[in-house]
Coordinates of C-alpha atoms in Angstrom, one line a residue:
M231 CA 94.0 -144.1 95.4
E232 CA 97.0 -142.6 93.7
T233 CA 100.5 -143.0 95.2
P234 CA 102.1 -139.6 95.9
A235 CA 105.1 -138.7 93.8
P236 CA 108.5 -139.2 95.5
T237 CA 110.2 -136.1 96.7
V238 CA 113.8 -135.1 97.4
V239 CA 115.1 -132.5 99.8
F240 CA 118.6 -131.3 98.8
H241 CA 120.8 -130.0 101.7
P242 CA 122.4 -127.7 102.6
R243 CA 120.0 -125.6 100.5
G244 CA 116.9 -127.2 102.1
Q245 CA 115.2 -127.2 98.7
S246 CA 112.4 -129.7 98.2
L247 CA 111.4 -131.0 94.8
P248 CA 108.8 -133.5 93.6
L249 CA 110.3 -136.2 91.3
G250 CA 108.9 -137.6 88.0
P251 CA 108.5 -141.3 87.5
G252 CA 111.9 -143.0 87.5
E253 CA 113.7 -139.7 87.8
T254 CA 117.2 -140.0 89.3
L255 CA 118.6 -137.7 92.0
L256 CA 121.1 -136.2 89.5
A257 CA 118.3 -135.4 87.0
A258 CA 116.3 -133.8 89.7
A259 CA 119.2 -131.8 91.0
Q260 CA 120.0 -130.5 87.5
R261 CA 116.3 -129.7 86.9
S262 CA 116.3 -127.7 90.1
G263 CA 119.3 -125.6 89.1
L264 CA 121.8 -127.3 91.4
R265 CA 125.2 -127.7 89.8
V266 CA 126.4 -131.0 91.2
P267 CA 129.6 -133.0 90.3
H268 CA 129.0 -135.7 87.7
S269 CA 130.9 -137.3 84.9
C270 CA 130.0 -140.7 83.4
R271 CA 126.3 -140.9 84.2
G272 CA 126.7 -144.7 84.3
G273 CA 127.5 -145.3 87.9
Q274 CA 131.2 -146.1 87.3
C275 CA 133.1 -142.9 88.3
G276 CA 131.4 -142.1 91.6
S277 CA 131.8 -138.3 91.2
C278 CA 128.0 -137.7 91.7
R279 CA 127.9 -139.3 95.2
M280 CA 125.4 -137.8 97.6
V281 CA 125.0 -138.6 101.3
L282 CA 121.6 -140.2 101.9
R283 CA 120.3 -138.8 105.2
A284 CA 116.8 -140.2 105.1
G285 CA 114.7 -142.5 102.9
S286 CA 115.8 -145.2 100.5
V287 CA 116.6 -145.5 96.8
D288 CA 116.6 -148.2 94.1
Y289 CA 119.1 -148.7 91.2
P290 CA 116.8 -149.8 88.4
A291 CA 119.6 -150.2 85.9
Y292 CA 121.4 -152.6 88.2
G293 CA 118.6 -154.7 89.6
K294 CA 119.4 -156.2 93.0
V295 CA 123.2 -155.5 92.7
L296 CA 124.8 -152.2 93.8
P297 CA 126.4 -150.2 91.0
P298 CA 130.1 -150.8 90.8
G299 CA 131.0 -147.3 92.0
L300 CA 129.2 -147.7 95.3
L301 CA 130.4 -149.8 98.2
G302 CA 127.6 -149.2 100.7
D303 CA 128.4 -147.7 104.1
T304 CA 131.1 -145.1 103.8
P305 CA 133.8 -144.7 106.5
G306 CA 133.5 -141.4 108.4
L307 CA 129.7 -141.1 108.1
E308 CA 127.4 -141.7 111.0
P309 CA 126.1 -145.3 111.3
G310 CA 123.0 -145.9 109.2
T311 CA 124.1 -143.2 106.7
A312 CA 125.3 -144.1 103.3
E313 CA 126.4 -142.5 100.0
V314 CA 124.3 -143.0 96.9
L315 CA 125.2 -142.5 93.2
A316 CA 122.9 -139.7 92.1
C317 CA 123.1 -140.6 88.4
Q318 CA 121.6 -144.0 89.1
A319 CA 119.6 -143.6 92.3
V320 CA 115.8 -143.4 92.0
P321 CA 114.0 -142.6 95.3
R322 CA 111.4 -145.0 96.6
G323 CA 109.6 -142.1 98.4
E324 CA 110.7 -139.0 100.2
V325 CA 114.5 -138.8 100.6
V326 CA 116.8 -136.3 102.1
V327 CA 120.3 -136.0 100.6
E328 CA 123.3 -133.9 101.2
A329 CA 124.6 -132.7 97.8
R330 CA 127.9 -131.0 97.0
E331 CA 127.3 -128.1 94.8
L332 CA 129.8 -126.8 92.3
R333 CA 130.5 -123.1 92.6
R334 CA 132.3 -120.7 90.4
P335 CA 135.2 -118.8 91.8
G336 CA 134.0 -116.0 94.1
E337 CA 130.4 -117.4 94.2
R338 CA 128.8 -117.5 97.6
S339 CA 126.9 -120.5 99.1
E340 CA 123.2 -120.3 99.2
E341 CA 123.2 -122.4 102.4
H342 CA 120.3 -121.6 104.7
T343 CA 121.2 -120.8 108.3
S344 CA 118.8 -121.0 111.2

């Protein structure tokens, strides 16, 4: 029986996307058309941080050690919520993340309201 591909849900858009094998959150965001902050792509700068709301991720490039730009639980977030480095984080299954999207001046948010 085949294991289903991991998926990511990007909030605030609510956009769901299947991931390819070993695909990082940053690569998936860019493939979906989201413009998210990023710089070094090596896990050092931390500009690509996303809030992990559900699920879990691995950091294959770092093995069992967290990347140097990530400290774990982030002050000011709800308990059990952490930030992940999107350029290095590979979801283990379905994940829900809160992504900051870059906008051009005057561009409106595509945030869904209920």
